[in-house]
Every structure is written in structure tokens, then in C-alpha cells.
């Protein structure tokens, strides 16, 4: 085989994917884990990691109730990619997807995860409602 150091820039060196379908809820304005997580160990510190997330079953149970979802690497916030707001009540459920090209600059195991928080109103917000499956895919890209 060809060593990863010999691969041309833009080559996909490895792919890791994870699925999570257990409902996770929060009634807090502070972020907490959704349960969706995946780890990758880059073969080179110059590699990029392409993160593709599909977060399903976002639920705001009350009127004027909002939910934020963000992507995190270790303890570093990367992006807030879902903002759902329920004007009328009744348990609106939706999904959100995002892609993010990261430069972790490490060859150590690196964990990516999503977190949720209520940003408006009262009550509970949740992900993976009705056991909807969320997915996260990590692709190491040669630099």
C-alpha cells in the first residue's frame, strides 16, 4: 500500500462514521451532549478533518420554545448549525445538517460531538425524538 504521507493533497485517508438514535432532552440554557459522537486519529498533523453531521428529531415542545445545536471538537466549539424555534407549540420536529472542514493539527485521537441547549422559552428541547437516527461522519483529508 501507499503510505498516507505519499498521498496527494485532497485524498481521503480514512473515514469514521457513527449513528445515534436514543432521544436526548434538556430544559437548560446550558449546552449538554446529544449522545452523537465519533473519534478519529489523524495520520498526519497537517491533515484536515471533514465533519458531516445530520442531527435528526429536533423537538421544541412548547410555543415560543427554541433549541440550538452545536458541533464541538474536544472542548472547542466549532459551529452552531441548528437553530429551531417553535412559534405555535405542539411539538414541532425537524432536522438539521452541517459540514465543517477542521484543522485539529494533531495525531492524537480527536473526538467530535454535538450538544444542544434551550435558547428561548421554557419546557424541554430534545434531539433524536421518536428514536430518529442522527449521524456523524469524519473524513481525514490529506493536506
PDB file of C-alpha atoms in Angstrom:
ATOM      1  CA  UNK A   1       0.000   0.000   0.000  1.00  0.00           C
ATOM      2  CA  UNK A   2       0.923   3.654  -0.403  1.00  0.00           C
ATOM      3  CA  UNK A   3       1.753   5.426   2.874  1.00  0.00           C
ATOM      4  CA  UNK A   4      -0.577   8.308   3.745  1.00  0.00           C
ATOM      5  CA  UNK A   5       2.370  10.723   3.543  1.00  0.00           C
ATOM      6  CA  UNK A   6       2.676   9.916  -0.172  1.00  0.00           C
ATOM      7  CA  UNK A   7      -0.980  10.571  -0.983  1.00  0.00           C
ATOM      8  CA  UNK A   8      -1.755  13.735  -2.985  1.00  0.00           C
ATOM      9  CA  UNK A   9      -3.473  16.679  -1.297  1.00  0.00           C
ATOM     10  CA  UNK A  10      -7.227  16.203  -1.147  1.00  0.00           C
ATOM     11  CA  UNK A  11      -7.062  12.411  -0.877  1.00  0.00           C
ATOM     12  CA  UNK A  12      -9.349  10.768   1.657  1.00  0.00           C
ATOM     13  CA  UNK A  13      -7.109   8.868   4.080  1.00  0.00           C
ATOM     14  CA  UNK A  14      -9.751   7.378   6.393  1.00  0.00           C
ATOM     15  CA  UNK A  15     -13.447   7.584   7.201  1.00  0.00           C
ATOM     16  CA  UNK A  16     -15.186   7.095  10.548  1.00  0.00           C
ATOM     17  CA  UNK A  17     -18.961   7.174  10.963  1.00  0.00           C
ATOM     18  CA  UNK A  18     -21.334   6.881  13.905  1.00  0.00           C
ATOM     19  CA  UNK A  19     -25.106   6.753  14.334  1.00  0.00           C
ATOM     20  CA  UNK A  20     -27.112   7.550  17.461  1.00  0.00           C
ATOM     21  CA  UNK A  21     -30.867   7.201  17.908  1.00  0.00           C
ATOM     22  CA  UNK A  22     -31.582   7.495  21.634  1.00  0.00           C
ATOM     23  CA  UNK A  23     -33.680  10.551  22.460  1.00  0.00           C
ATOM     24  CA  UNK A  24     -31.790  13.186  24.462  1.00  0.00           C
ATOM     25  CA  UNK A  25     -33.504  16.143  26.108  1.00  0.00           C
ATOM     26  CA  UNK A  26     -32.666  19.257  28.088  1.00  0.00           C
ATOM     27  CA  UNK A  27     -34.565  22.024  29.846  1.00  0.00           C
ATOM     28  CA  UNK A  28     -31.399  24.088  30.362  1.00  0.00           C
ATOM     29  CA  UNK A  29     -29.916  27.080  28.540  1.00  0.00           C
ATOM     30  CA  UNK A  30     -26.504  25.449  29.096  1.00  0.00           C
ATOM     31  CA  UNK A  31     -25.234  23.063  26.430  1.00  0.00           C
ATOM     32  CA  UNK A  32     -25.248  19.306  27.074  1.00  0.00           C
ATOM     33  CA  UNK A  33     -24.278  16.310  24.937  1.00  0.00           C
ATOM     34  CA  UNK A  34     -26.804  14.857  22.475  1.00  0.00           C
ATOM     35  CA  UNK A  35     -25.075  11.458  22.529  1.00  0.00           C
ATOM     36  CA  UNK A  36     -23.916  11.784  18.916  1.00  0.00           C
ATOM     37  CA  UNK A  37     -20.134  11.408  18.871  1.00  0.00           C
ATOM     38  CA  UNK A  38     -17.268   9.990  16.817  1.00  0.00           C
ATOM     39  CA  UNK A  39     -13.480   9.865  17.196  1.00  0.00           C
ATOM     40  CA  UNK A  40     -10.670   9.783  14.649  1.00  0.00           C
ATOM     41  CA  UNK A  41      -6.886   9.554  14.953  1.00  0.00           C
ATOM     42  CA  UNK A  42      -5.329  11.581  12.118  1.00  0.00           C
ATOM     43  CA  UNK A  43      -2.290  10.038  10.442  1.00  0.00           C
ATOM     44  CA  UNK A  44      -0.681  13.478   9.989  1.00  0.00           C
ATOM     45  CA  UNK A  45      -0.867  16.707  11.972  1.00  0.00           C
ATOM     46  CA  UNK A  46      -1.333  18.606   8.699  1.00  0.00           C
ATOM     47  CA  UNK A  47      -4.466  16.648   7.746  1.00  0.00           C
ATOM     48  CA  UNK A  48      -7.872  18.275   7.614  1.00  0.00           C
ATOM     49  CA  UNK A  49     -10.960  16.582   9.056  1.00  0.00           C
ATOM     50  CA  UNK A  50     -14.196  16.979   7.128  1.00  0.00           C
ATOM     51  CA  UNK A  51     -17.094  16.597   9.566  1.00  0.00           C
ATOM     52  CA  UNK A  52     -20.562  15.875   8.155  1.00  0.00           C
ATOM     53  CA  UNK A  53     -23.419  15.907  10.663  1.00  0.00           C
ATOM     54  CA  UNK A  54     -27.094  15.095  10.288  1.00  0.00           C
ATOM     55  CA  UNK A  55     -28.940  15.833  13.522  1.00  0.00           C
ATOM     56  CA  UNK A  56     -32.457  14.407  13.482  1.00  0.00           C
ATOM     57  CA  UNK A  57     -35.548  14.739  15.620  1.00  0.00           C
ATOM     58  CA  UNK A  58     -35.035  18.284  16.904  1.00  0.00           C
ATOM     59  CA  UNK A  59     -38.078  18.931  19.055  1.00  0.00           C
ATOM     60  CA  UNK A  60     -39.322  22.034  20.848  1.00  0.00           C
ATOM     61  CA  UNK A  61     -42.313  21.012  22.914  1.00  0.00           C
ATOM     62  CA  UNK A  62     -43.875  24.374  23.767  1.00  0.00           C
ATOM     63  CA  UNK A  63     -44.833  27.565  21.957  1.00  0.00           C
ATOM     64  CA  UNK A  64     -42.054  30.175  21.923  1.00  0.00           C
ATOM     65  CA  UNK A  65     -39.528  27.437  22.716  1.00  0.00           C
ATOM     66  CA  UNK A  66     -36.168  27.320  20.902  1.00  0.00           C
ATOM     67  CA  UNK A  67     -33.259  24.888  20.508  1.00  0.00           C
ATOM     68  CA  UNK A  68     -29.625  25.365  19.455  1.00  0.00           C
ATOM     69  CA  UNK A  69     -27.315  22.540  18.352  1.00  0.00           C
ATOM     70  CA  UNK A  70     -23.555  22.960  18.013  1.00  0.00           C
ATOM     71  CA  UNK A  71     -20.580  20.926  16.835  1.00  0.00           C
ATOM     72  CA  UNK A  72     -17.697  20.563  19.284  1.00  0.00           C
ATOM     73  CA  UNK A  73     -14.170  19.152  18.979  1.00  0.00           C
ATOM     74  CA  UNK A  74     -12.882  18.189  22.414  1.00  0.00           C
ATOM     75  CA  UNK A  75     -13.582  21.333  24.427  1.00  0.00           C
ATOM     76  CA  UNK A  76     -13.571  23.651  21.394  1.00  0.00           C
ATOM     77  CA  UNK A  77     -16.827  24.981  19.935  1.00  0.00           C
ATOM     78  CA  UNK A  78     -16.741  24.823  16.134  1.00  0.00           C
ATOM     79  CA  UNK A  79     -20.156  25.930  14.822  1.00  0.00           C
ATOM     80  CA  UNK A  80     -23.768  26.364  15.878  1.00  0.00           C
ATOM     81  CA  UNK A  81     -25.589  24.735  12.972  1.00  0.00           C
ATOM     82  CA  UNK A  82     -29.178  24.326  14.113  1.00  0.00           C
ATOM     83  CA  UNK A  83     -31.494  26.947  15.463  1.00  0.00           C
ATOM     84  CA  UNK A  84     -35.107  25.803  15.702  1.00  0.00           C
ATOM     85  CA  UNK A  85     -37.882  27.978  17.110  1.00  0.00           C
ATOM     86  CA  UNK A  86     -41.449  26.866  17.732  1.00  0.00           C
ATOM     87  CA  UNK A  87     -43.969  29.695  17.486  1.00  0.00           C
ATOM     88  CA  UNK A  88     -47.172  27.722  17.844  1.00  0.00           C
ATOM     89  CA  UNK A  89     -46.478  24.789  20.167  1.00  0.00           C
ATOM     90  CA  UNK A  90     -47.447  21.204  19.558  1.00  0.00           C
ATOM     91  CA  UNK A  91     -44.046  19.596  19.316  1.00  0.00           C
ATOM     92  CA  UNK A  92     -42.527  20.732  16.031  1.00  0.00           C
ATOM     93  CA  UNK A  93     -39.901  18.209  14.882  1.00  0.00           C
ATOM     94  CA  UNK A  94     -37.247  18.963  12.288  1.00  0.00           C
ATOM     95  CA  UNK A  95     -33.703  18.025  11.354  1.00  0.00           C
ATOM     96  CA  UNK A  96     -30.522  19.923  10.531  1.00  0.00           C
ATOM     97  CA  UNK A  97     -27.318  19.068   8.697  1.00  0.00           C
ATOM     98  CA  UNK A  98     -23.897  20.686   8.516  1.00  0.00           C
ATOM     99  CA  UNK A  99     -20.435  20.143   7.147  1.00  0.00           C
ATOM    100  CA  UNK A 100     -17.283  21.637   8.642  1.00  0.00           C
ATOM    101  CA  UNK A 101     -13.655  21.424   7.499  1.00  0.00           C
ATOM    102  CA  UNK A 102     -11.490  21.356  10.614  1.00  0.00           C
ATOM    103  CA  UNK A 103      -7.724  21.606  11.148  1.00  0.00           C
ATOM    104  CA  UNK A 104      -7.079  19.891  14.502  1.00  0.00           C
ATOM    105  CA  UNK A 105      -3.254  19.866  13.997  1.00  0.00           C
ATOM    106  CA  UNK A 106      -2.744  16.621  15.918  1.00  0.00           C
ATOM    107  CA  UNK A 107      -2.099  12.915  15.502  1.00  0.00           C
ATOM    108  CA  UNK A 108      -3.881  12.112  18.760  1.00  0.00           C
ATOM    109  CA  UNK A 109      -7.373  10.689  18.956  1.00  0.00           C
ATOM    110  CA  UNK A 110      -9.800  13.545  18.353  1.00  0.00           C
ATOM    111  CA  UNK A 111     -13.466  13.439  19.346  1.00  0.00           C
ATOM    112  CA  UNK A 112     -16.268  15.363  17.677  1.00  0.00           C
ATOM    113  CA  UNK A 113     -19.759  15.583  19.158  1.00  0.00           C
ATOM    114  CA  UNK A 114     -22.928  17.634  19.104  1.00  0.00           C
ATOM    115  CA  UNK A 115     -24.550  19.446  22.000  1.00  0.00           C
ATOM    116  CA  UNK A 116     -27.965  21.013  22.487  1.00  0.00           C
ATOM    117  CA  UNK A 117     -29.390  23.823  24.596  1.00  0.00           C
ATOM    118  CA  UNK A 118     -32.713  25.578  25.022  1.00  0.00           C
ATOM    119  CA  UNK A 119     -32.281  29.201  23.934  1.00  0.00           C
ATOM    120  CA  UNK A 120     -35.800  30.535  24.421  1.00  0.00           C
ATOM    121  CA  UNK A 121     -38.955  29.832  26.357  1.00  0.00           C
ATOM    122  CA  UNK A 122     -39.481  27.167  28.953  1.00  0.00           C
ATOM    123  CA  UNK A 123     -40.002  23.447  28.868  1.00  0.00           C
ATOM    124  CA  UNK A 124     -37.844  20.821  27.238  1.00  0.00           C
ATOM    125  CA  UNK A 125     -35.998  20.597  23.933  1.00  0.00           C
ATOM    126  CA  UNK A 126     -34.704  17.334  22.507  1.00  0.00           C
ATOM    127  CA  UNK A 127     -32.876  15.545  19.711  1.00  0.00           C
ATOM    128  CA  UNK A 128     -33.463  12.082  18.237  1.00  0.00           C
ATOM    129  CA  UNK A 129     -37.161  12.428  19.147  1.00  0.00           C
ATOM    130  CA  UNK A 130     -39.118   9.288  18.286  1.00  0.00           C
ATOM    131  CA  UNK A 131     -35.752   7.462  18.068  1.00  0.00           C
ATOM    132  CA  UNK A 132     -34.834   9.318  14.853  1.00  0.00           C
ATOM    133  CA  UNK A 133     -31.257   8.410  13.863  1.00  0.00           C
ATOM    134  CA  UNK A 134     -28.606  11.126  13.818  1.00  0.00           C
ATOM    135  CA  UNK A 135     -25.271  10.545  12.083  1.00  0.00           C
ATOM    136  CA  UNK A 136     -21.771  11.997  12.159  1.00  0.00           C
ATOM    137  CA  UNK A 137     -19.081  11.178   9.595  1.00  0.00           C
ATOM    138  CA  UNK A 138     -15.399  12.123   9.898  1.00  0.00           C
ATOM    139  CA  UNK A 139     -13.119  12.083   6.859  1.00  0.00           C
ATOM    140  CA  UNK A 140      -9.379  12.638   7.123  1.00  0.00           C
ATOM    141  CA  UNK A 141      -8.226  14.659   4.108  1.00  0.00           C
ATOM    142  CA  UNK A 142      -4.544  14.830   3.096  1.00  0.00           C
ATOM    143  CA  UNK A 143      -3.164  18.383   3.082  1.00  0.00           C
TER     144      UNK A 143
END
